[in-house]
Short mmCIF file of C-alpha atoms and ligand atoms in Angstrom, two decimals:
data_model
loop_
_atom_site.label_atom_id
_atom_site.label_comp_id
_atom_site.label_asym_id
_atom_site.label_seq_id
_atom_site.Cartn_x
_atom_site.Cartn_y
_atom_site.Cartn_z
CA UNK F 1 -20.59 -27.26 1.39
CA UNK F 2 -19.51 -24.53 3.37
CA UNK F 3 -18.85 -21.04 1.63
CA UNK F 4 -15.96 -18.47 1.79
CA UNK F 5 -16.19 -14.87 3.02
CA UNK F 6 -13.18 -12.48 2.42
CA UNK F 7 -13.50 -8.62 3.57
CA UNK F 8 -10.74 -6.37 2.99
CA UNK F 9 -9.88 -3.24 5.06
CA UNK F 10 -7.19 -1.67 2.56
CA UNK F 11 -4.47 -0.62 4.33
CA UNK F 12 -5.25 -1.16 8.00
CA UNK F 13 -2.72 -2.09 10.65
CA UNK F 14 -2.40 -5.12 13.28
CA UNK F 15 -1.81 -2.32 16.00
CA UNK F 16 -4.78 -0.05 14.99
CA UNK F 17 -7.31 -2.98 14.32
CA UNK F 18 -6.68 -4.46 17.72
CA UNK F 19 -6.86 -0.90 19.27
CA UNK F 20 -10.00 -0.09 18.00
CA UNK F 21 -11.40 -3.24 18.87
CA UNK F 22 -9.91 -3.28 22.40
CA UNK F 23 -11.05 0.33 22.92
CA UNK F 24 -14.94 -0.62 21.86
CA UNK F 25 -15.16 1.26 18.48
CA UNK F 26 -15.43 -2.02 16.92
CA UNK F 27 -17.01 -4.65 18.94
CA UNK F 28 -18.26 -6.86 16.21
CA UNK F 29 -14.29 -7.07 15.06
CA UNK F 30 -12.88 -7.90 18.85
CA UNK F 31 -16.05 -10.95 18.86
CA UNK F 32 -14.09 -12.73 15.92
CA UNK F 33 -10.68 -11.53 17.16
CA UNK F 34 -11.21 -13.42 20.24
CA UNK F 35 -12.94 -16.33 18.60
CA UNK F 36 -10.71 -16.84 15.86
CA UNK F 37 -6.36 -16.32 14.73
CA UNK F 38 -5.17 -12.81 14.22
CA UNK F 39 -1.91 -12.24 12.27
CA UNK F 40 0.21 -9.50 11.69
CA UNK F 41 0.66 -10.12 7.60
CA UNK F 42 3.98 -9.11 5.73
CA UNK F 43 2.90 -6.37 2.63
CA UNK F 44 4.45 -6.85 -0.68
CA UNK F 45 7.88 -4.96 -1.58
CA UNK F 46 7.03 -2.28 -2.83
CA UNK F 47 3.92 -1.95 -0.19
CA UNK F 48 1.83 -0.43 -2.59
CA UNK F 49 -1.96 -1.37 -2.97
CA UNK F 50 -2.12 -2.26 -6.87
CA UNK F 51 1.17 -4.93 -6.16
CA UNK F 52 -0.28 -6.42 -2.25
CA UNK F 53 -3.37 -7.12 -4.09
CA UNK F 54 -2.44 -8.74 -7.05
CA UNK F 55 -0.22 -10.98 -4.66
CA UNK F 56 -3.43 -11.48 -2.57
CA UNK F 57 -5.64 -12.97 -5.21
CA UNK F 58 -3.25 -14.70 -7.12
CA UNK F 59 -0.71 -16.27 -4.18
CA UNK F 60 1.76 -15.28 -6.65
CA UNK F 61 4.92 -12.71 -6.02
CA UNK F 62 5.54 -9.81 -8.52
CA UNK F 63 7.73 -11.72 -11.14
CA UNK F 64 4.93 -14.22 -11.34
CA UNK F 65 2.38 -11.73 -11.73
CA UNK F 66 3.77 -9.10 -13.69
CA UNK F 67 2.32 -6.09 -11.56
CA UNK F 68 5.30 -4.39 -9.55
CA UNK F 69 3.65 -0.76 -9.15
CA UNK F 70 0.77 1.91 -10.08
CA UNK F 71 3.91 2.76 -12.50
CA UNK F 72 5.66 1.02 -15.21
CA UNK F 73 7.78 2.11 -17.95
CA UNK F 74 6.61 0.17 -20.92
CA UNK F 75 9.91 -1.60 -22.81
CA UNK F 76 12.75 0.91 -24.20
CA UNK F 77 10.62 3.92 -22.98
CA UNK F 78 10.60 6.50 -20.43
CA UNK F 79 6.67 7.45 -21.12
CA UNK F 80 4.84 6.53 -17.77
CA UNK F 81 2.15 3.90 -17.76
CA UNK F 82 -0.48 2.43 -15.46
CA UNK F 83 -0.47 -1.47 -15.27
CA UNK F 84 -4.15 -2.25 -14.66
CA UNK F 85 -6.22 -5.90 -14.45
CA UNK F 86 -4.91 -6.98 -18.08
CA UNK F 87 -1.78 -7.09 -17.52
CA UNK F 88 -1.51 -9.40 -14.52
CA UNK F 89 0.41 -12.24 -16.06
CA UNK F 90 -1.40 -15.08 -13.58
CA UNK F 91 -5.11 -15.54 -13.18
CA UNK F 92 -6.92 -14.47 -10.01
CA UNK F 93 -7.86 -17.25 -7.48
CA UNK F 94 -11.65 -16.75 -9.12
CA UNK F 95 -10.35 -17.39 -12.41
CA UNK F 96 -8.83 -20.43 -11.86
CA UNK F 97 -12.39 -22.26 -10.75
CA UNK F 98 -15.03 -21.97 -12.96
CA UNK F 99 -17.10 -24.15 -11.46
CA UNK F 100 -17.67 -21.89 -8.32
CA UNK F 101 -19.62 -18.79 -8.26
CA UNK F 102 -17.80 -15.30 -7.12
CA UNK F 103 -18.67 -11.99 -6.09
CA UNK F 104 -16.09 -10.02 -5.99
CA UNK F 105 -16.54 -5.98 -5.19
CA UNK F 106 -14.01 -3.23 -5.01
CA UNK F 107 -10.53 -4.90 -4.97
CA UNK F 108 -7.72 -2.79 -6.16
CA UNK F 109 -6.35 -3.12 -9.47
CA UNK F 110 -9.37 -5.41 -11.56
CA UNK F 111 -9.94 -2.82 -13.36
CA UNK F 112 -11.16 -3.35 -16.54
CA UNK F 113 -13.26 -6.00 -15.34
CA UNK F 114 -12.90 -9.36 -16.82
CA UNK F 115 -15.49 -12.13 -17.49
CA UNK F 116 -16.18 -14.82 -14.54
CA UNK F 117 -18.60 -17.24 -13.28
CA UNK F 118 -20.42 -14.39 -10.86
CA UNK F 119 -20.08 -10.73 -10.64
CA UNK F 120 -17.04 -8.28 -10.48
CA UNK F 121 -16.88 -4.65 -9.91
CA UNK F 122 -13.31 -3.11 -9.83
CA UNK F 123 -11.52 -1.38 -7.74
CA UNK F 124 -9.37 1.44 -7.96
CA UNK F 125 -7.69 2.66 -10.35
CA UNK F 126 -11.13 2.51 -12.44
CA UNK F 127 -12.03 4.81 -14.90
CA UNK F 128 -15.20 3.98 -16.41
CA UNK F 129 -18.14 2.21 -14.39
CA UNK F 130 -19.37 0.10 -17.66
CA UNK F 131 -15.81 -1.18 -17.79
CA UNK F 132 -15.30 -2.02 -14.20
CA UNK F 133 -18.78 -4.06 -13.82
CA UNK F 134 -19.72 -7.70 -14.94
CA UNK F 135 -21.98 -8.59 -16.29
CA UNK F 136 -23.12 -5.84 -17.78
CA UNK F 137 -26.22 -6.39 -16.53
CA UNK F 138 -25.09 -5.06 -13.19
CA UNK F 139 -24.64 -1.71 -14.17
CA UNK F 140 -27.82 -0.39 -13.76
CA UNK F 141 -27.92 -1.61 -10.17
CA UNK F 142 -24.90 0.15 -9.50
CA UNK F 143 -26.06 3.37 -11.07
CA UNK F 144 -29.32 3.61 -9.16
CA UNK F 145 -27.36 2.26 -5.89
CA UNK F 146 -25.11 6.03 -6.83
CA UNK F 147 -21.75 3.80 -6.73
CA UNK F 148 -18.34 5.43 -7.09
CA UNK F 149 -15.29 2.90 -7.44
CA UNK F 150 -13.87 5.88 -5.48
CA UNK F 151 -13.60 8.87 -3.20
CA UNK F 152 -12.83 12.10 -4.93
CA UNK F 153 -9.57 12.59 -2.38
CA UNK F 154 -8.93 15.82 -4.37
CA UNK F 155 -11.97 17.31 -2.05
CA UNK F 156 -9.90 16.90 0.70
CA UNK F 157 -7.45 19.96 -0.68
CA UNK F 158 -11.06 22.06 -0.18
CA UNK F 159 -11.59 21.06 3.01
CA UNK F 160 -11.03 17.70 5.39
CA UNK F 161 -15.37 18.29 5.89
CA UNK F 162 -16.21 17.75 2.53
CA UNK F 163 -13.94 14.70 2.01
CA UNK F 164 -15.55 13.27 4.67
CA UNK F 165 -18.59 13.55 3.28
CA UNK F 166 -18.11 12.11 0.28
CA UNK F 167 -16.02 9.23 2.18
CA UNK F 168 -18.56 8.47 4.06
CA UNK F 169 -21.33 8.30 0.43
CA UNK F 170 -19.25 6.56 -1.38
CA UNK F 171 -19.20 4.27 1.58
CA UNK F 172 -22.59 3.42 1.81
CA UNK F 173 -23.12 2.87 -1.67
CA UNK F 174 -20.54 0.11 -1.65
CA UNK F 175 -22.58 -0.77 1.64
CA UNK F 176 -25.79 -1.22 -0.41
CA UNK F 177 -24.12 -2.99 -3.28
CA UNK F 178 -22.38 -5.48 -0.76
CA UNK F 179 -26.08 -5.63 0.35
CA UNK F 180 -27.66 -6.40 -2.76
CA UNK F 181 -25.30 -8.98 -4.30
CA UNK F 182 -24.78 -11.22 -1.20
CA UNK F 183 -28.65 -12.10 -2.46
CA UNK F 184 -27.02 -13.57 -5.51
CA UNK F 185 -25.65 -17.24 -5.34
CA UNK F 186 -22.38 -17.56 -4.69
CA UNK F 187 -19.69 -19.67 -3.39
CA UNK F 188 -17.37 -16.74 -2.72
CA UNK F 189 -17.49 -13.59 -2.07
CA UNK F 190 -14.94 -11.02 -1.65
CA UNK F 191 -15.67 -7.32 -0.74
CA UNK F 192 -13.13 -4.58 0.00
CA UNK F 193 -13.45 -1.58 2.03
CA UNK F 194 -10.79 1.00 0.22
CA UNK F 195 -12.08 4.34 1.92
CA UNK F 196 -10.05 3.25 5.05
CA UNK F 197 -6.67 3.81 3.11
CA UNK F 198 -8.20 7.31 2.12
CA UNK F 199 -9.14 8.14 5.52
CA UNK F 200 -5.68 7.18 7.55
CA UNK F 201 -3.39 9.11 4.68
CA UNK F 202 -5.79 12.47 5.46
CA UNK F 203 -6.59 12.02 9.21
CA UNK F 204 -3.63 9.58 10.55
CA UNK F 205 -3.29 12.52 13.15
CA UNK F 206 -6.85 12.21 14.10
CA UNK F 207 -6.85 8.76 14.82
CA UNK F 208 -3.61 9.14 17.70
CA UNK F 209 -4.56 12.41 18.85
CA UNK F 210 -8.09 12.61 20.81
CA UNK F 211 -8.21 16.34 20.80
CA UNK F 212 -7.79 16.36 17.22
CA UNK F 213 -11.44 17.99 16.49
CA UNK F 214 -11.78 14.71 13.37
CA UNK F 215 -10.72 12.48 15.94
CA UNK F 216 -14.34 11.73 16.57
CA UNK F 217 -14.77 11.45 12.84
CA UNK F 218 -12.01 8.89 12.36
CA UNK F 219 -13.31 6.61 15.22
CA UNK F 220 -17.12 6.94 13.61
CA UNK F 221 -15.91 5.87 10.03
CA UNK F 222 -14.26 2.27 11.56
CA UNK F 223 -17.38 2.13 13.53
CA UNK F 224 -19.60 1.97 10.54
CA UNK F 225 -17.17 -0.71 8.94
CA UNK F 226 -17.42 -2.61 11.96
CA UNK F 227 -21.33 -2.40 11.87
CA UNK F 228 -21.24 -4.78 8.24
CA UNK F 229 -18.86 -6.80 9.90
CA UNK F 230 -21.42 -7.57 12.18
CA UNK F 231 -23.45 -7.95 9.81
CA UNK F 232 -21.55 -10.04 7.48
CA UNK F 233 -20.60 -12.04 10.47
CA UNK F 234 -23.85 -13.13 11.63
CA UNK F 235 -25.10 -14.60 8.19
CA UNK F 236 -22.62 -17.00 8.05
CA UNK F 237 -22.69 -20.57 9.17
CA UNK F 238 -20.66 -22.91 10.74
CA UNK F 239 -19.35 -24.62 7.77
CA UNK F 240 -18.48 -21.25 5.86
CA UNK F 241 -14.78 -19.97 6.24
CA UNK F 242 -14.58 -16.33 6.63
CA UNK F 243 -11.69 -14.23 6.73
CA UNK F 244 -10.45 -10.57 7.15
CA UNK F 245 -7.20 -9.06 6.05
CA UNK F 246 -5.52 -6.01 4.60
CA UNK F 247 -3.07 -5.58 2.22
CA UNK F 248 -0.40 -2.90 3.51
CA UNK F 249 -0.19 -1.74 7.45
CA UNK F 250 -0.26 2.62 7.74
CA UNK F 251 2.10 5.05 10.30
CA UNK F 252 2.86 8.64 11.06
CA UNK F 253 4.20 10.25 8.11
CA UNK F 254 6.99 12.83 10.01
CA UNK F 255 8.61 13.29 6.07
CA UNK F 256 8.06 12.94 2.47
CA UNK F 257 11.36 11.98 0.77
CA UNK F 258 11.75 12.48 -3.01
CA UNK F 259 14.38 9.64 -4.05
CA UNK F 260 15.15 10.92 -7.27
CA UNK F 261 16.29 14.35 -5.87
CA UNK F 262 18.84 12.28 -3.83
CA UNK F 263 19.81 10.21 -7.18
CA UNK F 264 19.74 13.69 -9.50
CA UNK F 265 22.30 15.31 -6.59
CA UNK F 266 24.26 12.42 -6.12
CA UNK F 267 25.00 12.59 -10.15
CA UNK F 268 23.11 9.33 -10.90
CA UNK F 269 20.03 11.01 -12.26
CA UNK F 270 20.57 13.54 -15.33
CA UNK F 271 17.15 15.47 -16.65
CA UNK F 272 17.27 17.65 -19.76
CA UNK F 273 16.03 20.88 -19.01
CA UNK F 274 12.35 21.90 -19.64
CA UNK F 275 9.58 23.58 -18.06
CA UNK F 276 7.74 20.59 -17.50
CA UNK F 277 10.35 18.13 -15.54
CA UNK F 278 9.10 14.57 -15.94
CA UNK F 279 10.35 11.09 -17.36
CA UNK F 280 10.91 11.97 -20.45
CA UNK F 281 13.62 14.35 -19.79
CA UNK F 282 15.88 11.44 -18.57
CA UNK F 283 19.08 11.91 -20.50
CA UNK F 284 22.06 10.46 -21.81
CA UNK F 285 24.67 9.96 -18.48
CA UNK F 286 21.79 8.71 -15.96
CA UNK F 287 23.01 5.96 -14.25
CA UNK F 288 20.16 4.68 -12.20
CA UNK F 289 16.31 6.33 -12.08
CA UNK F 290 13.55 5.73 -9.63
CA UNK F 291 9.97 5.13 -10.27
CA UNK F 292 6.88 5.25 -7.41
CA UNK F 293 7.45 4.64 -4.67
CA UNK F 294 10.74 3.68 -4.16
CA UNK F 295 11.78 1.31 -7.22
CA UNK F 296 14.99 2.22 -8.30
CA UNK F 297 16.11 1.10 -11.90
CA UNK F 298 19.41 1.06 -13.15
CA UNK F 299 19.33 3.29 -16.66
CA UNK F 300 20.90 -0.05 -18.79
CA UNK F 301 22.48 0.27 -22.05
CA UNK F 302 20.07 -1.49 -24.55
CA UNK F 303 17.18 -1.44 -22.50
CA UNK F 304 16.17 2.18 -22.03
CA UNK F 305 15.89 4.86 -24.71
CA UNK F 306 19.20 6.69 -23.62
CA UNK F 307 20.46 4.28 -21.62
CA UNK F 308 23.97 4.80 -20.12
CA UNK F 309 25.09 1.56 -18.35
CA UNK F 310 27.25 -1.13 -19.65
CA UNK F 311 26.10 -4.40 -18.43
CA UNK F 312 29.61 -5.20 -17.35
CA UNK F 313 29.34 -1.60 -14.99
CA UNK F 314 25.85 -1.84 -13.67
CA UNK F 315 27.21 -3.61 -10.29
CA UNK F 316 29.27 -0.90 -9.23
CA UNK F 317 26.24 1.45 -10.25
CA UNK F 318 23.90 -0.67 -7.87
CA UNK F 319 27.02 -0.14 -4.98
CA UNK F 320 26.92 3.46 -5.16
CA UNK F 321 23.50 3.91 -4.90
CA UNK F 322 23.09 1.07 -2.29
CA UNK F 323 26.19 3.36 -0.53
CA UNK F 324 24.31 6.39 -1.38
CA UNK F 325 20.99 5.64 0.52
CA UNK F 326 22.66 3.47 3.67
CA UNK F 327 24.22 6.92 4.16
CA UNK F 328 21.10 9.38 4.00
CA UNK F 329 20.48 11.01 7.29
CA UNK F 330 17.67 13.70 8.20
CA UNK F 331 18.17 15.15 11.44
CA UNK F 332 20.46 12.29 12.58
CA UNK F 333 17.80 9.69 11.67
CA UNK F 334 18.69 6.93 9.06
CA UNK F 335 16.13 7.15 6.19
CA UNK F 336 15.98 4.12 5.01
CA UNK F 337 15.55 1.24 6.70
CA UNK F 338 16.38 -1.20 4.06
CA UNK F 339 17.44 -1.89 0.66
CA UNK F 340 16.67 -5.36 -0.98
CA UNK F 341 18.26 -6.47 -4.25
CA UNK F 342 15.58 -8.02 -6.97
CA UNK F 343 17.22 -11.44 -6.36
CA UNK F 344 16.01 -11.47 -2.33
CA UNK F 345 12.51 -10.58 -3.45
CA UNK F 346 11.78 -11.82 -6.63
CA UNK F 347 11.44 -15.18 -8.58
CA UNK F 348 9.63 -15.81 -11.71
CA UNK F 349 9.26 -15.64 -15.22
CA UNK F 350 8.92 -11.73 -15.16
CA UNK F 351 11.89 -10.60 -13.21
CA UNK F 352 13.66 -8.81 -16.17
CA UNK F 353 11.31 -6.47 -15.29
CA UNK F 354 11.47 -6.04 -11.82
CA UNK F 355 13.02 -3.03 -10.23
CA UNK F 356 16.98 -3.43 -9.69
CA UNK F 357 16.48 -1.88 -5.81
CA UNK F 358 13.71 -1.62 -3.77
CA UNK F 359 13.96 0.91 -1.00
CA UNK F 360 11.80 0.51 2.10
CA UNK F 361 11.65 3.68 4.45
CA UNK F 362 12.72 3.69 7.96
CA UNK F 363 9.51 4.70 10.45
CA UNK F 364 7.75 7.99 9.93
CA UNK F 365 9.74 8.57 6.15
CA UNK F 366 7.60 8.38 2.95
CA UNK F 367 9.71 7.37 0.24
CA UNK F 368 8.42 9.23 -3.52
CA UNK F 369 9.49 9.47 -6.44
CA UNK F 370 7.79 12.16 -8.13
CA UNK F 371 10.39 14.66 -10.00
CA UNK F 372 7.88 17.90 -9.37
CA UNK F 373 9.60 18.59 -6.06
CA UNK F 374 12.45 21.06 -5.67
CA UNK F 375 13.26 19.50 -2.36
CA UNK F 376 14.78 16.09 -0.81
CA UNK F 377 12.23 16.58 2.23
CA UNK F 378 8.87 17.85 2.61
CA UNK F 379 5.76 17.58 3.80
CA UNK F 380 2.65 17.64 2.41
CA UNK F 381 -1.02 17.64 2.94
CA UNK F 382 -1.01 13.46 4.23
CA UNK F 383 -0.34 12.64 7.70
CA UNK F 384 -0.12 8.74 7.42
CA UNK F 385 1.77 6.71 4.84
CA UNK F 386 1.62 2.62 4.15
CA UNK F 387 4.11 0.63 6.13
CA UNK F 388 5.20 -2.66 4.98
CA UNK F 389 5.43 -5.33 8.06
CA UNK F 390 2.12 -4.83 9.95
CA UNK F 391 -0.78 -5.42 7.55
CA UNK F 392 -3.07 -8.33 8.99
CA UNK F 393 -5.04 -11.46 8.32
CA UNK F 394 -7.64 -12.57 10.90
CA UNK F 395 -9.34 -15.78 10.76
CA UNK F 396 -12.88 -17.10 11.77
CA UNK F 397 -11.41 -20.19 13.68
CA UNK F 398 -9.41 -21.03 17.06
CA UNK F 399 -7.80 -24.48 15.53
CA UNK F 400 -6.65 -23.40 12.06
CA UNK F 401 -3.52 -22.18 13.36
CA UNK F 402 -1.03 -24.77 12.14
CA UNK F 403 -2.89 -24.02 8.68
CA UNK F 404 -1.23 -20.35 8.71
CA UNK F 405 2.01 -19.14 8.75
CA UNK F 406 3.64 -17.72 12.00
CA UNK F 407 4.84 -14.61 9.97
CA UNK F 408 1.73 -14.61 6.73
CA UNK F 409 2.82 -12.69 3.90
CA UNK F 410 0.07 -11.05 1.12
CA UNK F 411 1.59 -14.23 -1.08
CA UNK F 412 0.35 -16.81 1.17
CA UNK F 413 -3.14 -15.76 1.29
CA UNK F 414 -4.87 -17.67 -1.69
CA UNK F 415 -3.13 -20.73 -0.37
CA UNK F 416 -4.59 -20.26 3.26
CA UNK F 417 -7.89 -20.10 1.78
CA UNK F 418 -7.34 -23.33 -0.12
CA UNK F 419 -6.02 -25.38 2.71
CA UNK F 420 -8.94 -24.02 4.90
CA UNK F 421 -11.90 -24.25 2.18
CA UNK F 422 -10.36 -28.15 1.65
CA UNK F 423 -10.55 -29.12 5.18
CA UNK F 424 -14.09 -28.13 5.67
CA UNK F 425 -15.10 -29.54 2.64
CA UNK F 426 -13.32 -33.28 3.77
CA UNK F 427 -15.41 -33.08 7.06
ZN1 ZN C 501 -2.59 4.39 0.29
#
């Protein structure tokens, strides 16, 4: 009975996976690239890390699943919180088959781990070791193996040096722990790489500029990921299935964009005045408010604190912003590329609580909704940002191509694996 292998490369594109393989800074990854079917992979909407994976390991789209961004405003409030693993609404692929054993390290949003048949250690956001690791047993593995379920980014506002250095540690820690639980038993066994998402938002410069002096730096980092690919690669057998993906593609970043600024001076957004402007200075006479990174909510009578929509206005609310944001220009560019209605994107038992409008960025402009910033456009420290229509999925085998989708989205994954883990199973 043939096993499954999943690695995850968070955030990496189509385009810059087949560069670096093509240019020889990972060899290992061109081997199965030539061997096997390489997709470009649609993201989820929004193409955020904590919704794509939740998609990923439950096949499921964000009204099935519940998780619709890193931010949610819990019912009839405007106080911020931080979906995490309990409250995805539908169980994750390893959930659903007790009778297997998983390993399952580092994928986004797990976290607080849950029991399983196998082992779990969560991905970001995670808080607490002990709460990200099952069984508890593992913990002291992970302690003497000195994992982090993260890089400490903020050491990149030091210097790019020492961010790279710890990068690169946390890296091989996960490395070792990879190590030491593919000698477990297992059926499955999923491991994520999440330091790549870290690196292209710092150093996305680096990576299309040679004389960038990190340049070097960026190349070395996929080099290392491409080693344990190798590695990965050649324990496997025939019968296992083995498969690589990512769960949002990356870009330039020419402009940050702060959507709420646009709603606020538009007249659609109304803050009380305080020091401290955040969501809880929404006030009576918002219309429509947006939360991270580009969800925009319409502020209904009834269902927010001080909400100031009648149901029978909200349409002509969504037209004006709709009108509002086909009409932003910067510099003669359009800034956003498209805006979807919850209807086109959404189905399932959860989509009261899906976002009304869901704003995807034209190339280069990185949509925010923060309400810190003074501005409509900036730009900050990052010099990459996610894009939403050239994540990938890259499978092991030449003849499984009528098994996947021409145009894969993050939804379809689970089912891929299915139809792929059932055919070797009836040969
Ligand atoms: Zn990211």
């Amino acid at each position: 009975m043939g096993r499954t292998i999943i690695i995850g490369l968070d955030g990496v594109p189509f385009g810059l996976l087949k560069d670096l393989a093509d240019r020889g800074v990972m060899p290992n990854t061109k081997g199965i690239i030539s061997d096997g079917t390489f997709r470009k992979m649609f993201s989820s909407l929004p193409e955020v890390s904590s919704v794509a994976w939740s998609s990923i390991i439950t096949g499921k789209n964000p009204a099935e699943h519940g998780i619709f961004g890193f931010t949610e405003f819990p019912q009839n409030t405007y106080r911020l919180s931080f979906p995490n693993f309990n409250d995805l609404k539908t169980p994750a692929f390893w959930e659903t088959n007790h009778s297997k054993r998983h390993i399952v390290i580092n994928v986004p949003s797990t976290y607080p781990a849950h029991e399983l048949n196998g082992v779990l250690v969560a991905g970001f956001v995670a808080l607490d070791l002990e709460k990200a690791t099952y069984p508890n047993s593992m913990l002291e593995v992970l302690k003497n193996l000195n994992y982090a379920t993260d890089v400490d980014s903020s050491k990149a506002h030091e210097s790019i040096e020492l961010f790279l250095k710890d990068l690169k540690r946390t890296n091989e820690a996960r490395i070792a722990v990879y190590r030491e639980l593919w000698k477990e038993e297992w059926d499955t066994f999923m491991f994520v790489f999440t330091g790549t998402d870290r690196l292209m938002h710092f150093l996305w410069d680096a990576y299309e500029d040679p004389d960038n002096e990190f340049h070097e730096e960026f190349s070395s980092y996929f080099r290392r990921i491409d080693e344990v690919i190798g590695e990965i690669a050649s324990k496997i057998n025939e019968n296992d299935t083995f498969l690589m993906l990512s769960d949002h593609g990356f870009e330039k970043l020419e402009k940050d964009v702060y959507v709420n600024r646009i709603l606020k001076k538009a007249g659609f957004l109304k803050l009380k005045n305080g020091e401290r402007i955040d969501f809880s200075h929404i006030d009576y006479g918002t219309k429509a408010f947006a939360l991270d990174p580009a969800r925009i909510y319409v502020n209904l009578e009834g269902k927010y604190p001080r909400g100031s929509v009648k149901p029978e206005d909200k349409e002509s609310v969504i037209k004006g912003v709709e009108k509002l944001f086909e009409d932003l220009k910067e510099n003669n560019q359009k800034v956003i590329k498209r805006i979807y209605r919850k209807e086109e994107i959404y189905k399932g038992p959860y989509f009261d609580m899906a976002p009304d409008l869901v704003l995807l960025g034209s190339k280069g402009f990185n949509l925010k909704a923060g309400l810190t910033s003074e501005r409509i456009f900036s730009k900050g420290i990052f010099t990459g940002k996610h894009s939403w229509d050239d994540a990938f999925l890259l499978v092991n085998r030449k003849n499984c191509e009528s098994l996947i989708p021409e145009n894969p989205n993050v939804c379809d994954v689970t089912n891929i694996i299915n139809l792929l883990t059932e055919r070797e199973s009836s040969k």
